[in-house]
Amino acid sequence: MNERNQSGPGSSEATPFPDALYDGHLTLDHVVSPGGASSRDRYEAVARALRDVVAPRWLSTERAYQERGAKQAYYLSMEFLIGRALANNITNLRAEPGWAAFCRRHGLDPLEILDQEPDPGLGNGGLGRLAACMLDSMATLGIPGTGYGLRYREGVFRQVIKDGEQVERPDHWLARPDPWEVARPAESVEVHLGCSFEMDKGVLRLIHGRPSILKGMPYDRPIVGFGGSTINTLRLWAATSEALDFVRISRGDFVGAQVDPITAETVTLVLYPDDRSVRGRALRFLQEYFLVACSLADIVRRFRRTQGDWLALPDKVAIQLNDTHATFAVPELMRILVDEAGLDWEAAWDLTRRSLAFTNHTLLTEALERWPVRWFELFLPRQLEIIYEINQRFLDEVRRHSPGDEALVDRVSIIEEKSERQVRMAHLGIVGSHSVNGVAEVHTGLLKSRVMPDLAALFPERFQSITNGVSQRRFLLLANPGLAAVITRAIGDQWIVNLQGFGSLAPLAGDSSFRADVARAKQQAKLRFIDWLRRTTGQQIDPDTILDTQAKRFHEYKRQLLNALRIVILYQRLRENPELQLPRRTCLFAGKAASGYQVAKLIIQFINRLGATIAREPSVRDRLAVVFVPDYGVSVAEHLIPASDISEQISTAGFEASGTSNMKFMMNGALTVGTRDGATIEMARVVGEENLFLFGLTAPQVDETRPAYDPRWHYENEPETRAALDLIGSGHFSPEDPGLFGPLVDLLLRDGDYYLHLADLRSYCEVQEEAGRLYADQAAWTRRAILNIAGAGPFSSDRAVMEYARRIWGVTGSGMA
Ligand code: 26W
């Protein structure tokens, strides 16, 4: 595949732009004359023309994998936050020059066309975006990697801010046909369920004792590797069902009766907008099993096409389970191997464990899914039998290992024997896999010491750590072309496919002309973002301020409230002392709160009210502003991250598994204000703690502090803390409803401040002052920014994927050094 010419990264020359194909699609697909076409029509025609260019390479990629009998990696995830495809594919096909000339020739505004593409919100946050970055890296490295997900007809909700509050709007991203996807009806699969169900006013009502069949219809999306020579596949399943089979029904043969199409489609109607827990959501239970059943049926079907011997499965197939959401794969693969392939239990179990690997992305116990046994009894009786057998054999092993320790047996059992018996999906994933990994060193350490100590002690060889990464092609080359050009001019463009080359930027931190280039690129990115924000939201930002950004899902442990508290303190300082010389700062917030997460939504409202209050005060507003950027997602991140000077990574230590926005800000030259948590610890090790602004308790200190922690001590002994909390409690930011933000004060003072905001507030304010002082010295600031960029090498998803490929999957890629 890539043996063709090795000139420059991604080993293929720039792709000419397919004008003729465009004209064809415009007139033939949309039957409009060029003059009569809408921007959406033009977008679709461009996308289809590019897909035509990609199609033969897509086929030959697959053929090459088959020919070399390559071992394949399959990434099973309930979320793929892929972002818009057009700009990404133009970049990875190296078709920018062609695209620019094409737009000139057709008198088109490239941004206008690019803006037509909906941003598929097929994910909530970090987990979903990591999956997308992994796919981009697998394709770029020429690794035979396929993503399996669900084709939600509605992605994560669109966030609208009304009177400072988050309002959720449906995301009809498929309202118009999507030009990138290819329906594959011939490759549909049947999914059998032990009972049937119907939707009754949005609630799933089970129909006991009537087995049913769902149909999984696959839709394939091209994943274009950089250079355009490898095109991998993201296969998204849509649930549907055959028309009701009246002949069968007339024979009273309800066994295998189809669920009616409308009900069937509800299974993949919408992504659960929750990244905490989905307890009690039977439809989510069905979605997860549906994903696994369709994907495993497809994987086995592909395997059998070339392999006659089942025992070769782990040599040809590596399946990565993206968190507990995919661990139905353990009993489902066993069902296929025992019931369909007819293998004996031991052989099937060996193949299953050697083919499956599990990644954990969170330490939050409520996010470690447990599903009621009775749902298995109804929907998946055979899988439950298998789970019982797996658990029985596992616990026998445990009893052999620790005779008499029934407490241990209870703790590690896959079945939680509480009032409502539940299946612990994380335990199932760990017992049924040959590899379990955390997504950053500190996270994996806590996984083994705090969350899964017993299982880690039982299977020490299975636990390993692979720190996350992000795609520098999407989050630097595409999102920040100005800075990318400055870097390429300095060190060439190999970094696009090998970010380790960034190290050679470090010496340039001392080079004033290079610093000037980097500072100019940052200023350009700022102005571009400010212009975009004004055009899309009407909000004005002063470019001569520090853009200080916290962009991530709203969650108490991510402590957007801590950020807001220090802004209240800053606000009070400026009110009390108008002469106070402080670098002017714009504090930007972006992120969605799970629609049912009231506290997080109240924090969003508070931040918006804080911003509105400040904006009404002439004595303060020219030195401090708070701006909420709505509807955060991949496309907004591409505007916001390149423009930011400061990256806020302020989670309570021990709670952020890894973080990935921290890496995106770093490679775009923002300086990190953060706690020693997740991957930020590893970033500080590479760049040097002195080049970040680290503060607060470490994870062990959090554990030590918690037992005797009294948040009121800070209220009693820190005047600014007290004044800030009193101001919030007084209704100053909500005069029409003085008690509105009382619950936030209670959270901190009355309810124990579980995430230790007040414990870290002082040191947080101090490093923010330090950052403000350094910003006044632009040369020093930019020098540090360059050192952070230079240290971003290890945080590419290419490095992460190569670790998965070598240490877990045992696959190789033509692009892997
Ligand atoms: C069942 C509901 C649900 C849905 C999603 C629970 C938990 C999740 C995800 C695990 C939450 C998530 O996105 N975790 C983030 O994963 C990133 C990628 O590994 C990490 O960088 C973040 O630290 C972690 O919070």
mmCIF file of C-alpha atoms in Angstrom, residues 186-503:
data_model
loop_
_atom_site.group_PDB
_atom_site.id
_atom_site.type_symbol
_atom_site.label_atom_id
_atom_site.label_comp_id
_atom_site.label_asym_id
_atom_site.label_seq_id
_atom_site.Cartn_x
_atom_site.Cartn_y
_atom_site.Cartn_z
ATOM 1 C CA ALA A 186 -26.233 -6.800 2.143
ATOM 2 C CA GLU A 187 -24.125 -6.981 5.291
ATOM 3 C CA SER A 188 -27.007 -6.554 7.718
ATOM 4 C CA VAL A 189 -27.088 -8.920 10.666
ATOM 5 C CA GLU A 190 -29.849 -10.296 12.894
ATOM 6 C CA VAL A 191 -29.794 -9.702 16.639
ATOM 7 C CA HIS A 192 -31.881 -12.104 18.695
ATOM 8 C CA LEU A 193 -33.461 -11.039 21.989
ATOM 9 C CA GLY A 194 -35.183 -13.182 24.582
ATOM 10 C CA CYS A 195 -38.207 -10.921 24.747
ATOM 11 C CA SER A 196 -39.815 -8.200 22.762
ATOM 12 C CA PHE A 197 -40.442 -4.591 23.666
ATOM 13 C CA GLU A 198 -42.281 -1.508 22.585
ATOM 14 C CA MET A 199 -41.969 2.156 23.384
ATOM 15 C CA ASP A 200 -44.801 3.468 25.482
ATOM 16 C CA LYS A 201 -44.574 7.290 25.845
ATOM 17 C CA GLY A 202 -40.807 7.147 25.540
ATOM 18 C CA VAL A 203 -40.518 4.365 28.093
ATOM 19 C CA LEU A 204 -39.392 0.914 27.019
ATOM 20 C CA ARG A 205 -42.114 -1.614 27.880
ATOM 21 C CA LEU A 206 -40.979 -5.224 27.816
ATOM 22 C CA ILE A 207 -43.131 -7.951 26.340
ATOM 23 C CA HIS A 208 -42.074 -11.033 28.269
ATOM 24 C CA GLY A 209 -41.755 -14.454 26.713
ATOM 25 C CA ARG A 210 -41.866 -13.263 23.109
ATOM 26 C CA PRO A 211 -38.381 -13.615 21.621
ATOM 27 C CA SER A 212 -37.708 -10.943 19.028
ATOM 28 C CA ILE A 213 -35.277 -10.080 16.308
ATOM 29 C CA LEU A 214 -33.680 -6.754 15.538
ATOM 30 C CA LYS A 215 -31.863 -6.104 12.292
ATOM 31 C CA GLY A 216 -28.528 -4.288 12.295
ATOM 32 C CA MET A 217 -27.929 -2.294 9.140
ATOM 33 C CA PRO A 218 -24.320 -1.134 8.702
ATOM 34 C CA TYR A 219 -23.281 2.258 7.336
ATOM 35 C CA ASP A 220 -19.602 2.675 6.495
ATOM 36 C CA ARG A 221 -17.631 5.925 6.723
ATOM 37 C CA PRO A 222 -14.157 6.320 5.209
ATOM 38 C CA ILE A 223 -11.366 7.089 7.686
ATOM 39 C CA VAL A 224 -8.731 8.795 5.546
ATOM 40 C CA GLY A 225 -5.156 8.370 6.782
ATOM 41 C CA PHE A 226 -2.766 11.261 6.267
ATOM 42 C CA GLY A 227 -1.338 11.016 2.764
ATOM 43 C CA GLY A 228 -4.533 9.468 1.503
ATOM 44 C CA SER A 229 -3.119 6.039 0.740
ATOM 45 C CA THR A 230 -4.767 4.135 3.585
ATOM 46 C CA ILE A 231 -8.539 4.428 3.967
ATOM 47 C CA ASN A 232 -9.906 2.500 6.946
ATOM 48 C CA THR A 233 -13.561 2.049 7.922
ATOM 49 C CA LEU A 234 -15.840 3.245 10.684
ATOM 50 C CA ARG A 235 -18.898 0.972 10.582
ATOM 51 C CA LEU A 236 -21.943 2.391 12.346
ATOM 52 C CA TRP A 237 -24.942 0.149 13.002
ATOM 53 C CA ALA A 238 -28.536 1.341 12.704
ATOM 54 C CA ALA A 239 -31.289 -0.733 14.262
ATOM 55 C CA THR A 240 -34.266 -1.573 12.133
ATOM 56 C CA SER A 241 -36.353 -4.625 11.440
ATOM 57 C CA GLU A 242 -37.820 -6.485 8.525
ATOM 58 C CA ALA A 243 -41.436 -5.703 7.815
ATOM 59 C CA LEU A 244 -43.625 -7.773 10.075
ATOM 60 C CA ASP A 245 -43.725 -11.347 8.726
ATOM 61 C CA PHE A 246 -47.446 -12.009 8.705
ATOM 62 C CA VAL A 247 -46.997 -15.537 7.361
ATOM 63 C CA ARG A 248 -44.935 -16.403 10.444
ATOM 64 C CA ILE A 249 -47.352 -14.571 12.704
ATOM 65 C CA SER A 250 -50.373 -16.226 11.041
ATOM 66 C CA ARG A 251 -48.692 -19.524 11.890
ATOM 67 C CA GLY A 252 -48.694 -18.228 15.466
ATOM 68 C CA ASP A 253 -44.934 -18.450 15.160
ATOM 69 C CA PHE A 254 -44.020 -15.543 17.306
ATOM 70 C CA VAL A 255 -40.581 -16.998 17.976
ATOM 71 C CA GLY A 256 -38.333 -14.683 16.171
ATOM 72 C CA ALA A 257 -41.141 -12.291 15.450
ATOM 73 C CA GLN A 258 -39.705 -9.047 14.242
ATOM 74 C CA VAL A 259 -39.982 -6.032 16.520
ATOM 75 C CA ASP A 260 -42.008 -3.551 14.528
ATOM 76 C CA PRO A 261 -39.752 -1.219 12.554
ATOM 77 C CA ILE A 262 -40.657 1.967 14.461
ATOM 78 C CA THR A 263 -39.841 0.441 17.800
ATOM 79 C CA ALA A 264 -36.713 -1.184 16.418
ATOM 80 C CA GLU A 265 -35.385 2.134 15.207
ATOM 81 C CA THR A 266 -35.706 3.646 18.669
ATOM 82 C CA VAL A 267 -32.777 1.469 19.702
ATOM 83 C CA THR A 268 -30.369 3.692 17.739
ATOM 84 C CA LEU A 269 -32.460 6.831 17.816
ATOM 85 C CA VAL A 270 -30.395 8.860 20.267
ATOM 86 C CA LEU A 271 -27.069 8.916 22.140
ATOM 87 C CA TYR A 272 -27.493 9.038 25.909
ATOM 88 C CA PRO A 273 -26.219 12.522 26.786
ATOM 89 C CA ASP A 274 -24.827 11.238 30.072
ATOM 90 C CA ASP A 275 -21.149 10.677 30.827
ATOM 91 C CA ARG A 276 -21.698 9.724 34.414
ATOM 92 C CA SER A 277 -24.125 6.841 34.698
ATOM 93 C CA VAL A 278 -27.038 5.368 32.768
ATOM 94 C CA ARG A 279 -28.408 3.299 35.591
ATOM 95 C CA GLY A 280 -31.935 2.061 34.975
ATOM 96 C CA ARG A 281 -31.882 2.853 31.289
ATOM 97 C CA ALA A 282 -33.054 -0.354 29.595
ATOM 98 C CA LEU A 283 -32.716 1.237 26.155
ATOM 99 C CA ARG A 284 -29.016 1.897 26.872
ATOM 100 C CA PHE A 285 -28.675 -1.749 27.932
ATOM 101 C CA LEU A 286 -30.185 -2.745 24.570
ATOM 102 C CA GLN A 287 -27.999 -0.271 22.663
ATOM 103 C CA GLU A 288 -24.823 -1.687 24.197
ATOM 104 C CA TYR A 289 -25.803 -5.305 23.466
ATOM 105 C CA PHE A 290 -26.941 -4.363 19.949
ATOM 106 C CA LEU A 291 -23.548 -2.757 19.216
ATOM 107 C CA VAL A 292 -21.665 -5.806 20.439
ATOM 108 C CA ALA A 293 -23.912 -8.403 18.777
ATOM 109 C CA CYS A 294 -23.780 -6.696 15.375
ATOM 110 C CA SER A 295 -20.042 -6.058 15.547
ATOM 111 C CA LEU A 296 -19.040 -9.553 16.697
ATOM 112 C CA ALA A 297 -21.290 -11.174 14.083
ATOM 113 C CA ASP A 298 -19.582 -9.034 11.448
ATOM 114 C CA ILE A 299 -16.052 -9.658 12.801
ATOM 115 C CA VAL A 300 -16.590 -13.427 12.877
ATOM 116 C CA ARG A 301 -18.133 -13.358 9.397
ATOM 117 C CA ARG A 302 -15.047 -11.489 8.053
ATOM 118 C CA PHE A 303 -12.703 -13.872 9.916
ATOM 119 C CA ARG A 304 -14.426 -16.933 8.509
ATOM 120 C CA ARG A 305 -14.136 -15.580 4.981
ATOM 121 C CA THR A 306 -10.392 -16.278 5.042
ATOM 122 C CA GLN A 307 -9.912 -18.544 8.051
ATOM 123 C CA GLY A 308 -11.215 -22.079 8.411
ATOM 124 C CA ASP A 309 -9.655 -22.737 11.817
ATOM 125 C CA TRP A 310 -11.445 -21.084 14.744
ATOM 126 C CA LEU A 311 -8.324 -21.483 16.856
ATOM 127 C CA ALA A 312 -6.646 -18.851 14.679
ATOM 128 C CA LEU A 313 -9.052 -16.172 15.899
ATOM 129 C CA PRO A 314 -6.665 -14.404 18.356
ATOM 130 C CA ASP A 315 -3.954 -14.433 15.666
ATOM 131 C CA LYS A 316 -6.187 -12.614 13.212
ATOM 132 C CA VAL A 317 -8.495 -10.530 15.384
ATOM 133 C CA ALA A 318 -7.845 -8.062 18.225
ATOM 134 C CA ILE A 319 -10.913 -6.441 19.780
ATOM 135 C CA GLN A 320 -10.604 -3.356 22.012
ATOM 136 C CA LEU A 321 -13.554 -2.711 24.329
ATOM 137 C CA ASN A 322 -13.950 1.013 24.954
ATOM 138 C CA ASP A 323 -14.974 0.981 28.619
ATOM 139 C CA THR A 324 -17.714 -1.118 30.222
ATOM 140 C CA HIS A 325 -20.102 -0.028 27.480
ATOM 141 C CA ALA A 326 -18.752 -2.839 25.253
ATOM 142 C CA THR A 327 -18.099 -5.656 27.750
ATOM 143 C CA PHE A 328 -21.204 -7.528 26.604
ATOM 144 C CA ALA A 329 -18.614 -8.817 24.130
ATOM 145 C CA VAL A 330 -17.363 -11.362 26.669
ATOM 146 C CA PRO A 331 -20.541 -13.484 26.947
ATOM 147 C CA GLU A 332 -21.540 -12.741 23.339
ATOM 148 C CA LEU A 333 -18.261 -14.042 21.838
ATOM 149 C CA MET A 334 -18.520 -17.094 24.105
ATOM 150 C CA ARG A 335 -22.064 -17.691 22.821
ATOM 151 C CA ILE A 336 -20.853 -17.563 19.218
ATOM 152 C CA LEU A 337 -17.885 -19.887 19.863
ATOM 153 C CA VAL A 338 -19.775 -22.417 21.989
ATOM 154 C CA ASP A 339 -23.252 -22.354 20.444
ATOM 155 C CA GLU A 340 -22.524 -21.510 16.803
ATOM 156 C CA ALA A 341 -18.959 -22.773 16.296
ATOM 157 C CA GLY A 342 -19.526 -25.727 18.607
ATOM 158 C CA LEU A 343 -16.246 -25.337 20.434
ATOM 159 C CA ASP A 344 -15.857 -26.701 23.954
ATOM 160 C CA TRP A 345 -15.907 -24.223 26.830
ATOM 161 C CA GLU A 346 -12.154 -24.200 27.539
ATOM 162 C CA ALA A 347 -11.197 -23.637 23.894
ATOM 163 C CA ALA A 348 -13.852 -20.943 23.533
ATOM 164 C CA TRP A 349 -12.786 -19.237 26.753
ATOM 165 C CA ASP A 350 -9.141 -19.226 25.702
ATOM 166 C CA LEU A 351 -9.991 -17.703 22.317
ATOM 167 C CA THR A 352 -12.276 -15.124 23.901
ATOM 168 C CA ARG A 353 -9.754 -13.929 26.474
ATOM 169 C CA ARG A 354 -6.924 -13.780 23.958
ATOM 170 C CA SER A 355 -9.042 -11.782 21.463
ATOM 171 C CA LEU A 356 -10.535 -9.217 23.852
ATOM 172 C CA ALA A 357 -8.925 -6.246 25.628
ATOM 173 C CA PHE A 358 -10.590 -3.695 27.913
ATOM 174 C CA THR A 359 -9.893 -0.003 28.497
ATOM 175 C CA ASN A 360 -11.190 1.860 31.546
ATOM 176 C CA HIS A 361 -11.674 5.629 31.247
ATOM 177 C CA THR A 362 -13.047 6.672 34.597
ATOM 178 C CA LEU A 363 -12.543 6.221 38.319
ATOM 179 C CA LEU A 364 -16.036 7.407 39.169
ATOM 180 C CA THR A 365 -17.730 4.373 40.674
ATOM 181 C CA GLU A 366 -21.136 5.451 39.408
ATOM 182 C CA ALA A 367 -19.774 5.308 35.865
ATOM 183 C CA LEU A 368 -18.703 1.672 36.254
ATOM 184 C CA GLU A 369 -21.828 0.116 34.822
ATOM 185 C CA ARG A 370 -23.817 -2.586 36.593
ATOM 186 C CA TRP A 371 -26.916 -3.972 34.889
ATOM 187 C CA PRO A 372 -29.802 -5.803 36.643
ATOM 188 C CA VAL A 373 -29.645 -9.594 36.332
ATOM 189 C CA ARG A 374 -33.357 -9.644 35.558
ATOM 190 C CA TRP A 375 -32.795 -7.660 32.370
ATOM 191 C CA PHE A 376 -30.417 -10.376 31.265
ATOM 192 C CA GLU A 377 -33.041 -12.956 32.221
ATOM 193 C CA LEU A 378 -35.548 -11.234 29.919
ATOM 194 C CA PHE A 379 -33.439 -10.041 26.990
ATOM 195 C CA LEU A 380 -30.321 -12.204 27.098
ATOM 196 C CA PRO A 381 -31.054 -15.475 28.914
ATOM 197 C CA ARG A 382 -28.337 -17.447 27.086
ATOM 198 C CA GLN A 383 -25.722 -14.744 27.731
ATOM 199 C CA LEU A 384 -26.701 -14.817 31.426
ATOM 200 C CA GLU A 385 -26.180 -18.588 31.561
ATOM 201 C CA ILE A 386 -22.737 -18.020 30.090
ATOM 202 C CA ILE A 387 -21.979 -15.222 32.581
ATOM 203 C CA TYR A 388 -22.935 -17.544 35.440
ATOM 204 C CA GLU A 389 -20.601 -20.229 34.085
ATOM 205 C CA ILE A 390 -17.781 -17.714 33.609
ATOM 206 C CA ASN A 391 -18.301 -16.446 37.140
ATOM 207 C CA GLN A 392 -18.499 -19.929 38.615
ATOM 208 C CA ARG A 393 -15.212 -20.976 37.059
ATOM 209 C CA PHE A 394 -13.616 -17.648 38.007
ATOM 210 C CA LEU A 395 -14.686 -17.837 41.642
ATOM 211 C CA ASP A 396 -13.482 -21.446 41.828
ATOM 212 C CA GLU A 397 -10.083 -20.118 40.768
ATOM 213 C CA VAL A 398 -10.321 -17.354 43.392
ATOM 214 C CA ARG A 399 -11.216 -19.872 46.088
ATOM 215 C CA ARG A 400 -8.246 -22.029 45.050
ATOM 216 C CA HIS A 401 -6.078 -18.896 45.195
ATOM 217 C CA SER A 402 -7.469 -17.652 48.551
ATOM 218 C CA PRO A 403 -9.253 -20.506 50.290
ATOM 219 C CA GLY A 404 -11.916 -19.372 52.791
ATOM 220 C CA ASP A 405 -11.801 -15.706 51.819
ATOM 221 C CA GLU A 406 -15.493 -15.407 50.930
ATOM 222 C CA ALA A 407 -15.305 -11.632 51.427
ATOM 223 C CA LEU A 408 -12.853 -11.527 48.530
ATOM 224 C CA VAL A 409 -15.188 -13.735 46.498
ATOM 225 C CA ASP A 410 -18.018 -11.248 47.082
ATOM 226 C CA ARG A 411 -15.856 -8.298 46.149
ATOM 227 C CA VAL A 412 -14.577 -9.748 42.876
ATOM 228 C CA SER A 413 -17.666 -11.660 41.779
ATOM 229 C CA ILE A 414 -19.120 -10.624 38.418
ATOM 230 C CA ILE A 415 -22.513 -10.843 40.058
ATOM 231 C CA GLU A 416 -23.270 -8.327 42.778
ATOM 232 C CA GLU A 417 -25.451 -10.210 45.234
ATOM 233 C CA LYS A 418 -27.299 -7.207 46.631
ATOM 234 C CA SER A 419 -31.078 -6.803 46.918
ATOM 235 C CA GLU A 420 -31.217 -6.182 43.192
ATOM 236 C CA ARG A 421 -28.733 -8.652 41.741
ATOM 237 C CA GLN A 422 -26.548 -6.919 39.190
ATOM 238 C CA VAL A 423 -23.874 -7.841 36.654
ATOM 239 C CA ARG A 424 -20.677 -5.833 37.202
ATOM 240 C CA MET A 425 -19.708 -5.022 33.623
ATOM 241 C CA ALA A 426 -16.185 -3.902 34.586
ATOM 242 C CA HIS A 427 -15.502 -7.238 36.313
ATOM 243 C CA LEU A 428 -16.845 -9.058 33.269
ATOM 244 C CA GLY A 429 -14.509 -7.024 31.057
ATOM 245 C CA ILE A 430 -11.451 -7.716 33.221
ATOM 246 C CA VAL A 431 -12.097 -11.444 33.731
ATOM 247 C CA GLY A 432 -12.859 -11.895 30.012
ATOM 248 C CA SER A 433 -9.864 -10.020 28.584
ATOM 249 C CA HIS A 434 -6.114 -10.592 28.327
ATOM 250 C CA SER A 435 -5.390 -6.871 28.801
ATOM 251 C CA VAL A 436 -6.874 -4.117 30.986
ATOM 252 C CA ASN A 437 -5.494 -0.615 30.611
ATOM 253 C CA GLY A 438 -5.962 2.751 32.191
ATOM 254 C CA VAL A 439 -5.446 5.899 30.118
ATOM 255 C CA ALA A 440 -2.697 7.644 32.104
ATOM 256 C CA GLU A 441 -0.114 6.479 34.643
ATOM 257 C CA VAL A 442 -1.748 7.978 37.739
ATOM 258 C CA HIS A 443 -5.142 6.668 36.576
ATOM 259 C CA THR A 444 -3.872 3.117 36.068
ATOM 260 C CA GLY A 445 -2.189 3.319 39.455
ATOM 261 C CA LEU A 446 -5.464 4.339 41.136
ATOM 262 C CA LEU A 447 -7.370 1.725 39.142
ATOM 263 C CA LYS A 448 -5.112 -0.936 40.670
ATOM 264 C CA SER A 449 -4.848 0.559 44.156
ATOM 265 C CA ARG A 450 -8.282 2.102 44.691
ATOM 266 C CA VAL A 451 -10.961 0.866 42.232
ATOM 267 C CA MET A 452 -9.956 -2.755 41.373
ATOM 268 C CA PRO A 453 -7.344 -3.734 44.001
ATOM 269 C CA ASP A 454 -8.564 -7.326 44.305
ATOM 270 C CA LEU A 455 -8.751 -7.981 40.555
ATOM 271 C CA ALA A 456 -5.412 -6.250 40.036
ATOM 272 C CA ALA A 457 -3.888 -8.560 42.643
ATOM 273 C CA LEU A 458 -5.473 -11.609 40.964
ATOM 274 C CA PHE A 459 -4.395 -10.661 37.415
ATOM 275 C CA PRO A 460 -1.316 -8.414 37.823
ATOM 276 C CA GLU A 461 -0.020 -9.333 34.355
ATOM 277 C CA ARG A 462 -3.181 -8.061 32.671
ATOM 278 C CA PHE A 463 -3.091 -4.492 33.982
ATOM 279 C CA GLN A 464 -1.080 -1.948 32.042
ATOM 280 C CA SER A 465 -1.149 1.764 31.290
ATOM 281 C CA ILE A 466 -1.328 3.496 27.913
ATOM 282 C CA THR A 467 -1.515 7.242 28.169
ATOM 283 C CA ASN A 468 -3.981 8.901 25.861
ATOM 284 C CA GLY A 469 -3.030 10.965 22.847
ATOM 285 C CA VAL A 470 -4.643 13.343 20.367
ATOM 286 C CA SER A 471 -4.400 13.750 16.580
ATOM 287 C CA GLN A 472 -2.046 16.587 15.671
ATOM 288 C CA ARG A 473 -3.557 16.534 12.182
ATOM 289 C CA ARG A 474 -7.022 17.553 13.417
ATOM 290 C CA PHE A 475 -6.012 19.696 16.406
ATOM 291 C CA LEU A 476 -2.970 21.491 14.988
ATOM 292 C CA LEU A 477 -2.500 21.109 11.201
ATOM 293 C CA LEU A 478 -6.239 21.587 10.435
ATOM 294 C CA ALA A 479 -7.289 23.767 13.400
ATOM 295 C CA ASN A 480 -4.232 26.065 13.522
ATOM 296 C CA PRO A 481 -2.747 26.348 9.999
ATOM 297 C CA GLY A 482 -0.819 29.514 10.950
ATOM 298 C CA LEU A 483 1.153 27.885 13.755
ATOM 299 C CA ALA A 484 1.504 24.676 11.701
ATOM 300 C CA ALA A 485 3.161 26.676 8.911
ATOM 301 C CA VAL A 486 5.540 28.380 11.354
ATOM 302 C CA ILE A 487 6.570 24.976 12.733
ATOM 303 C CA THR A 488 6.937 23.374 9.303
ATOM 304 C CA ARG A 489 9.091 26.281 8.156
ATOM 305 C CA ALA A 490 11.338 25.662 11.165
ATOM 306 C CA ILE A 491 11.579 21.834 11.256
ATOM 307 C CA GLY A 492 9.910 20.517 8.088
ATOM 308 C CA ASP A 493 6.560 18.712 7.974
ATOM 309 C CA GLN A 494 7.474 15.234 9.188
ATOM 310 C CA TRP A 495 5.781 16.118 12.510
ATOM 311 C CA ILE A 496 2.449 15.608 10.780
ATOM 312 C CA VAL A 497 2.988 11.843 10.884
ATOM 313 C CA ASN A 498 5.625 11.744 13.621
ATOM 314 C CA LEU A 499 5.154 14.249 16.411
ATOM 315 C CA GLN A 500 8.220 13.057 18.269
ATOM 316 C CA GLY A 501 10.053 15.419 15.900
ATOM 317 C CA PHE A 502 8.684 18.324 17.918
ATOM 318 C CA GLY A 503 11.541 17.961 20.344
#
